[in-house]
Amino acid sequence: MLVVLAAGLGSRFGGGKQIALLPNINRTIMELSIEDAYKAGVREVVLVINEQFKAAIQQDILPRLPSQMQITLVEQSVSQVPEQFASYVAQRQKPWGTGHALLCAKALINKPAIVITADDYYGPTAYQQMVEHFQARPDDMAMVAYPLAKTLSELGGVNRGICQLNEDKLISVKEYTDIYHTKKEIIGCYEGQQQRLPATALASMTFWGVTPKLLASLELGFEQFLKSYDNGVRKEYYLPNCIEQCIVSRNMDLIVYSAEDHWYGVTFKDELAAVAGKIYEQR
């Protein structure tokens, strides 16, 4: 099963990032991801979407997907909160975050699932790696992480979560900011201090393999998030935070695999053409 988190508003992009066509490829990044998953053997897809993009997805994107795929649309709404927190809904201006998005698909996740975001391109081999993982270890969660050098931008510094491992298991993720490469090295900032980073350091790019047992922790974590909510309109409940908390509390292990392909993402609309060119070369 593949779960695609596609409900974000993409405000810096100008809206509708998940339904934007890649120039000359004439497909969305989300479609390429679903096709790659299909080639790896996945036959069920859950799209977690925002209601305002539902018509475009149904009319334009679904007809282009493999006909053998079982596609289910699930809407993520700000009103989907436990009853005791209903008063928070009125002032909420954006979705509750990736953790809440996955929670919206809870009723459909009855088996191991690959979880991705709609606007990130991961390359075909990541899906093969995750399918093989679940065939061998169906009870263990996993992540395909990307060598740092395969995630950097030519347009300037980026922020990345760098995986800290014990052999092949994730311990934690350290957030580095303003990571950039020079001719000789990669530099990033951690807690205010610049550091050299190896090109092979593994960056978490939101390519998860989850099992149904995560969902109870996700639900509990969302309630705890809401209990500490300060009624701000932008604070989000992030999936990586919940997963890391589960690891720290030793509720579960998470196996990390190193990606073979390059990762590409789009933040701003004027990046589409360049990213499309890179993806075209890779495919």
Tab-separated table of C-alpha atoms in Angstrom:
chain	number	residue	atom	x	y	z
A	1	MET	CA	0.000	0.000	0.000
A	2	LEU	CA	1.106	3.559	-0.801
A	3	VAL	CA	-0.166	6.581	1.139
A	4	VAL	CA	0.458	9.939	-0.556
A	5	LEU	CA	0.194	13.025	1.651
A	6	ALA	CA	-1.193	15.566	-0.808
A	7	ALA	CA	-3.253	17.981	1.299
A	8	GLY	CA	-0.712	20.775	1.822
A	9	LEU	CA	-1.586	24.237	0.593
A	10	GLY	CA	1.850	24.970	-0.916
A	11	SER	CA	1.672	28.650	0.028
A	12	ARG	CA	5.236	29.482	-1.059
A	13	PHE	CA	4.516	27.839	-4.413
A	14	GLY	CA	1.359	29.866	-4.857
A	15	GLY	CA	-1.034	26.983	-4.205
A	16	GLY	CA	-1.790	23.741	-6.011
A	17	LYS	CA	1.768	22.416	-6.012
A	18	GLN	CA	0.627	18.786	-5.893
A	19	ILE	CA	-1.391	19.166	-9.114
A	20	ALA	CA	1.191	21.227	-11.047
A	21	LEU	CA	2.400	19.573	-14.253
A	22	LEU	CA	6.126	19.149	-14.842
A	23	PRO	CA	7.043	20.914	-18.111
A	24	ASN	CA	7.772	18.524	-21.023
A	25	ILE	CA	6.872	15.497	-18.870
A	26	ASN	CA	3.216	16.563	-18.563
A	27	ARG	CA	2.722	14.640	-15.348
A	28	THR	CA	2.670	15.729	-11.734
A	29	ILE	CA	5.393	14.536	-9.364
A	30	MET	CA	2.672	12.606	-7.541
A	31	GLU	CA	1.810	10.654	-10.695
A	32	LEU	CA	5.439	9.689	-11.281
A	33	SER	CA	5.666	8.461	-7.698
A	34	ILE	CA	2.529	6.344	-8.052
A	35	GLU	CA	3.816	4.887	-11.327
A	36	ASP	CA	7.140	4.009	-9.665
A	37	ALA	CA	5.284	2.319	-6.808
A	38	TYR	CA	3.171	0.391	-9.310
A	39	LYS	CA	6.285	-0.894	-11.077
A	40	ALA	CA	7.585	-2.067	-7.684
A	41	GLY	CA	4.428	-4.125	-7.152
A	42	VAL	CA	2.174	-1.774	-5.171
A	43	ARG	CA	-1.503	-1.982	-6.149
A	44	GLU	CA	-3.309	0.097	-3.499
A	45	VAL	CA	-2.992	3.869	-3.137
A	46	VAL	CA	-4.555	6.229	-0.616
A	47	LEU	CA	-4.396	9.912	-1.546
A	48	VAL	CA	-4.842	12.237	1.432
A	49	ILE	CA	-6.051	15.432	-0.204
A	50	ASN	CA	-7.444	18.895	0.457
A	51	GLU	CA	-11.060	19.333	-0.598
A	52	GLN	CA	-10.218	22.318	-2.807
A	53	PHE	CA	-8.079	20.108	-5.098
A	54	LYS	CA	-10.441	17.122	-5.191
A	55	ALA	CA	-12.122	17.961	-8.505
A	56	ALA	CA	-8.816	18.544	-10.314
A	57	ILE	CA	-7.391	15.270	-8.995
A	58	GLN	CA	-10.496	13.310	-9.987
A	59	GLN	CA	-10.813	14.865	-13.444
A	60	ASP	CA	-7.192	15.260	-14.504
A	61	ILE	CA	-4.902	12.970	-12.494
A	62	LEU	CA	-6.842	9.784	-11.721
A	63	PRO	CA	-7.558	8.974	-15.408
A	64	ARG	CA	-3.805	9.010	-16.133
A	65	LEU	CA	-2.898	6.499	-13.400
A	66	PRO	CA	-2.519	2.739	-14.050
A	67	SER	CA	-5.997	1.217	-14.345
A	68	GLN	CA	-4.991	-1.737	-12.148
A	69	MET	CA	-4.349	0.601	-9.225
A	70	GLN	CA	-7.009	0.746	-6.503
A	71	ILE	CA	-7.162	4.463	-5.659
A	72	THR	CA	-8.955	5.839	-2.597
A	73	LEU	CA	-9.273	9.554	-1.851
A	74	VAL	CA	-9.337	10.703	1.772
A	75	GLU	CA	-9.906	14.349	2.661
A	76	GLN	CA	-7.870	16.050	5.371
A	77	SER	CA	-9.902	18.780	7.047
A	78	VAL	CA	-9.070	21.095	9.935
A	79	SER	CA	-12.362	20.015	11.521
A	80	GLN	CA	-11.098	16.448	11.994
A	81	VAL	CA	-10.125	16.750	15.652
A	82	PRO	CA	-11.383	15.034	18.820
A	83	GLU	CA	-14.623	16.592	20.039
A	84	GLN	CA	-13.066	18.166	23.126
A	85	PHE	CA	-10.816	20.297	20.888
A	86	ALA	CA	-13.514	21.495	18.472
A	87	SER	CA	-13.089	25.103	19.630
A	88	TYR	CA	-9.651	25.200	17.977
A	89	VAL	CA	-11.069	24.715	14.491
A	90	ALA	CA	-12.561	28.164	13.836
A	91	GLN	CA	-9.239	30.030	13.814
A	92	ARG	CA	-7.180	27.331	12.093
A	93	GLN	CA	-5.871	28.594	8.739
A	94	LYS	CA	-3.961	25.592	7.349
A	95	PRO	CA	-3.931	21.770	7.634
A	96	TRP	CA	-2.793	20.259	10.929
A	97	GLY	CA	0.368	18.727	9.441
A	98	THR	CA	1.695	15.435	8.082
A	99	GLY	CA	1.044	13.485	11.285
A	100	HIS	CA	-2.621	14.465	11.188
A	101	ALA	CA	-2.760	13.747	7.442
A	102	LEU	CA	-1.715	10.137	7.991
A	103	LEU	CA	-4.163	9.871	10.872
A	104	CYS	CA	-6.975	10.814	8.481
A	105	ALA	CA	-6.225	7.592	6.560
A	106	LYS	CA	-6.189	5.456	9.709
A	107	ALA	CA	-9.255	3.398	8.791
A	108	LEU	CA	-7.622	2.254	5.545
A	109	ILE	CA	-4.174	1.329	6.850
A	110	ASN	CA	-4.570	-2.319	7.797
A	111	LYS	CA	-1.230	-3.464	6.383
A	112	PRO	CA	2.328	-2.122	5.994
A	113	ALA	CA	2.335	1.097	3.971
A	114	ILE	CA	4.814	3.316	2.164
A	115	VAL	CA	4.171	6.953	3.100
A	116	ILE	CA	5.417	9.826	0.917
A	117	THR	CA	4.631	13.469	0.235
A	118	ALA	CA	3.085	14.449	-3.089
A	119	ASP	CA	5.628	17.106	-4.045
A	120	ASP	CA	8.846	15.111	-3.525
A	121	TYR	CA	10.398	12.941	-6.234
A	122	TYR	CA	12.191	9.927	-4.782
A	123	GLY	CA	13.178	7.850	-7.827
A	124	PRO	CA	12.021	4.286	-8.607
A	125	THR	CA	14.460	2.238	-6.537
A	126	ALA	CA	13.198	3.564	-3.186
A	127	TYR	CA	9.877	1.804	-3.760
A	128	GLN	CA	11.647	-1.423	-4.646
A	129	GLN	CA	13.717	-1.165	-1.458
A	130	MET	CA	10.643	-0.654	0.701
A	131	VAL	CA	8.639	-3.451	-0.925
A	132	GLU	CA	11.562	-5.830	-0.354
A	133	HIS	CA	11.853	-4.645	3.248
A	134	PHE	CA	8.224	-5.428	4.049
A	135	GLN	CA	8.456	-8.795	2.310
A	136	ALA	CA	11.309	-9.717	4.658
A	137	ARG	CA	10.319	-7.790	7.810
A	138	PRO	CA	6.587	-6.972	7.740
A	139	ASP	CA	6.467	-5.961	11.412
A	140	ASP	CA	9.349	-3.448	11.315
A	141	MET	CA	9.033	0.177	10.256
A	142	ALA	CA	11.579	1.608	7.835
A	143	MET	CA	12.827	4.668	6.028
A	144	VAL	CA	14.638	5.217	2.753
A	145	ALA	CA	17.048	8.075	3.469
A	146	TYR	CA	19.089	9.950	0.882
A	147	PRO	CA	22.825	10.623	0.803
A	148	LEU	CA	23.088	14.326	1.572
A	149	ALA	CA	24.858	15.144	-1.682
A	150	LYS	CA	21.801	13.858	-3.582
A	151	THR	CA	19.444	16.312	-1.872
A	152	LEU	CA	21.215	19.666	-2.146
A	153	SER	CA	20.071	22.636	-4.181
A	154	GLU	CA	22.026	24.666	-6.691
A	155	LEU	CA	19.992	27.721	-5.656
A	156	GLY	CA	21.321	28.066	-2.114
A	157	GLY	CA	21.333	26.601	1.379
A	158	VAL	CA	18.750	24.044	2.496
A	159	ASN	CA	17.623	22.526	5.802
A	160	ARG	CA	17.916	18.786	6.271
A	161	GLY	CA	17.318	16.252	9.018
A	162	ILE	CA	20.450	14.093	9.264
A	163	CYS	CA	19.900	10.535	10.503
A	164	GLN	CA	21.816	9.273	13.521
A	165	LEU	CA	22.127	5.483	13.296
A	166	ASN	CA	23.042	2.481	15.395
A	167	GLU	CA	24.066	0.063	12.648
A	168	ASP	CA	20.973	0.116	10.395
A	169	LYS	CA	18.509	1.425	13.003
A	170	LEU	CA	17.451	5.051	13.426
A	171	ILE	CA	18.287	6.630	16.798
A	172	SER	CA	17.344	10.242	16.095
A	173	VAL	CA	17.325	12.957	13.448
A	174	LYS	CA	19.428	16.105	13.887
A	175	GLU	CA	18.159	19.199	12.128
A	176	TYR	CA	20.871	21.068	10.206
A	177	THR	CA	20.171	24.433	8.586
A	178	ASP	CA	21.640	26.342	5.642
A	179	ILE	CA	23.461	23.337	4.175
A	180	TYR	CA	25.414	24.175	1.034
A	181	HIS	CA	28.259	22.702	-0.959
A	182	THR	CA	31.489	24.336	-2.048
A	183	LYS	CA	33.911	22.878	-4.576
A	184	LYS	CA	35.558	20.828	-1.832
A	185	GLU	CA	33.060	20.185	0.967
A	186	ILE	CA	29.529	20.377	2.354
A	187	ILE	CA	28.860	22.820	5.186
A	188	GLY	CA	25.834	22.944	7.482
A	189	CYS	CA	24.803	24.695	10.682
A	190	TYR	CA	23.793	22.755	13.808
A	191	GLU	CA	22.723	24.643	16.929
A	192	GLY	CA	24.416	27.799	15.668
A	193	GLN	CA	27.734	26.171	14.780
A	194	GLN	CA	28.947	25.524	11.245
A	195	GLN	CA	30.141	21.974	10.629
A	196	ARG	CA	31.497	19.934	7.746
A	197	LEU	CA	29.148	17.165	6.693
A	198	PRO	CA	30.013	14.033	4.705
A	199	ALA	CA	28.378	13.712	1.301
A	200	THR	CA	27.209	10.258	2.359
A	201	ALA	CA	25.394	11.439	5.514
A	202	LEU	CA	21.819	10.178	5.255
A	203	ALA	CA	19.067	12.792	5.132
A	204	SER	CA	15.458	12.042	6.025
A	205	MET	CA	13.289	13.121	3.087
A	206	THR	CA	9.899	11.803	4.270
A	207	PHE	CA	9.964	8.368	2.636
A	208	TRP	CA	8.594	6.130	5.363
A	209	GLY	CA	7.537	2.535	5.705
A	210	VAL	CA	4.952	2.358	8.492
A	211	THR	CA	2.946	-0.435	10.083
A	212	PRO	CA	-0.567	-0.261	11.562
A	213	LYS	CA	0.850	-0.327	15.093
A	214	LEU	CA	2.102	3.256	14.593
A	215	LEU	CA	-1.428	4.620	14.373
A	216	ALA	CA	-2.293	4.313	18.069
A	217	SER	CA	0.842	6.301	18.935
A	218	LEU	CA	-0.010	8.807	16.215
A	219	GLU	CA	-3.500	9.318	17.619
A	220	LEU	CA	-2.240	9.733	21.174
A	221	GLY	CA	0.466	12.114	19.991
A	222	PHE	CA	-2.071	14.291	18.180
A	223	GLU	CA	-4.167	14.607	21.331
A	224	GLN	CA	-1.057	15.599	23.295
A	225	PHE	CA	-0.223	18.126	20.569
A	226	LEU	CA	-3.687	19.652	20.882
A	227	LYS	CA	-3.501	19.762	24.676
A	228	SER	CA	-0.365	21.915	24.422
A	229	TYR	CA	-1.704	23.908	21.469
A	230	ASP	CA	-1.466	27.647	22.086
A	231	ASN	CA	-4.256	28.482	19.632
A	232	GLY	CA	-1.659	29.648	17.130
A	233	VAL	CA	-2.862	29.141	13.594
A	234	ARG	CA	0.296	27.719	12.022
A	235	LYS	CA	1.738	25.188	14.469
A	236	GLU	CA	1.726	21.689	12.913
A	237	TYR	CA	1.757	18.070	14.050
A	238	TYR	CA	4.588	16.480	12.087
A	239	LEU	CA	4.829	12.764	11.319
A	240	PRO	CA	8.640	12.584	11.847
A	241	ASN	CA	8.267	13.956	15.386
A	242	CYS	CA	5.821	11.206	16.305
A	243	ILE	CA	7.987	8.475	14.786
A	244	GLU	CA	11.086	9.738	16.573
A	245	GLN	CA	9.201	9.832	19.875
A	246	CYS	CA	8.205	6.192	19.366
A	247	ILE	CA	11.851	5.284	18.784
A	248	VAL	CA	13.056	7.207	21.841
A	249	SER	CA	10.453	5.531	24.048
A	250	ARG	CA	11.602	2.191	22.591
A	251	ASN	CA	8.181	1.243	21.335
A	252	MET	CA	9.553	0.234	17.946
A	253	ASP	CA	12.610	-0.077	15.721
A	254	LEU	CA	13.016	1.684	12.393
A	255	ILE	CA	15.385	0.303	9.757
A	256	VAL	CA	17.147	2.820	7.492
A	257	TYR	CA	18.078	2.111	3.874
A	258	SER	CA	20.299	4.305	1.712
A	259	ALA	CA	18.651	5.527	-1.489
A	260	GLU	CA	20.253	4.908	-4.843
A	261	ASP	CA	18.488	7.661	-6.772
A	262	HIS	CA	18.609	11.433	-6.481
A	263	TRP	CA	15.858	13.250	-4.584
A	264	TYR	CA	14.182	16.307	-6.115
A	265	GLY	CA	11.697	18.676	-4.554
A	266	VAL	CA	9.885	21.859	-5.521
A	267	THR	CA	9.265	24.808	-3.215
A	268	PHE	CA	8.702	27.667	-5.658
A	269	LYS	CA	6.894	27.674	-8.997
A	270	ASP	CA	9.915	28.936	-10.926
A	271	GLU	CA	11.797	25.755	-9.945
A	272	LEU	CA	9.427	23.479	-11.874
A	273	ALA	CA	11.206	23.570	-15.229
A	274	ALA	CA	14.657	22.879	-13.783
A	275	VAL	CA	13.372	20.050	-11.590
A	276	ALA	CA	11.463	18.566	-14.527
A	277	GLY	CA	14.670	18.525	-16.564
A	278	LYS	CA	16.568	16.704	-13.812
A	279	ILE	CA	13.802	14.139	-13.349
A	280	TYR	CA	13.585	13.568	-17.106
A	281	GLU	CA	17.308	12.823	-17.218
A	282	GLN	CA	17.040	10.386	-14.297
A	283	ARG	CA	14.059	8.474	-15.708
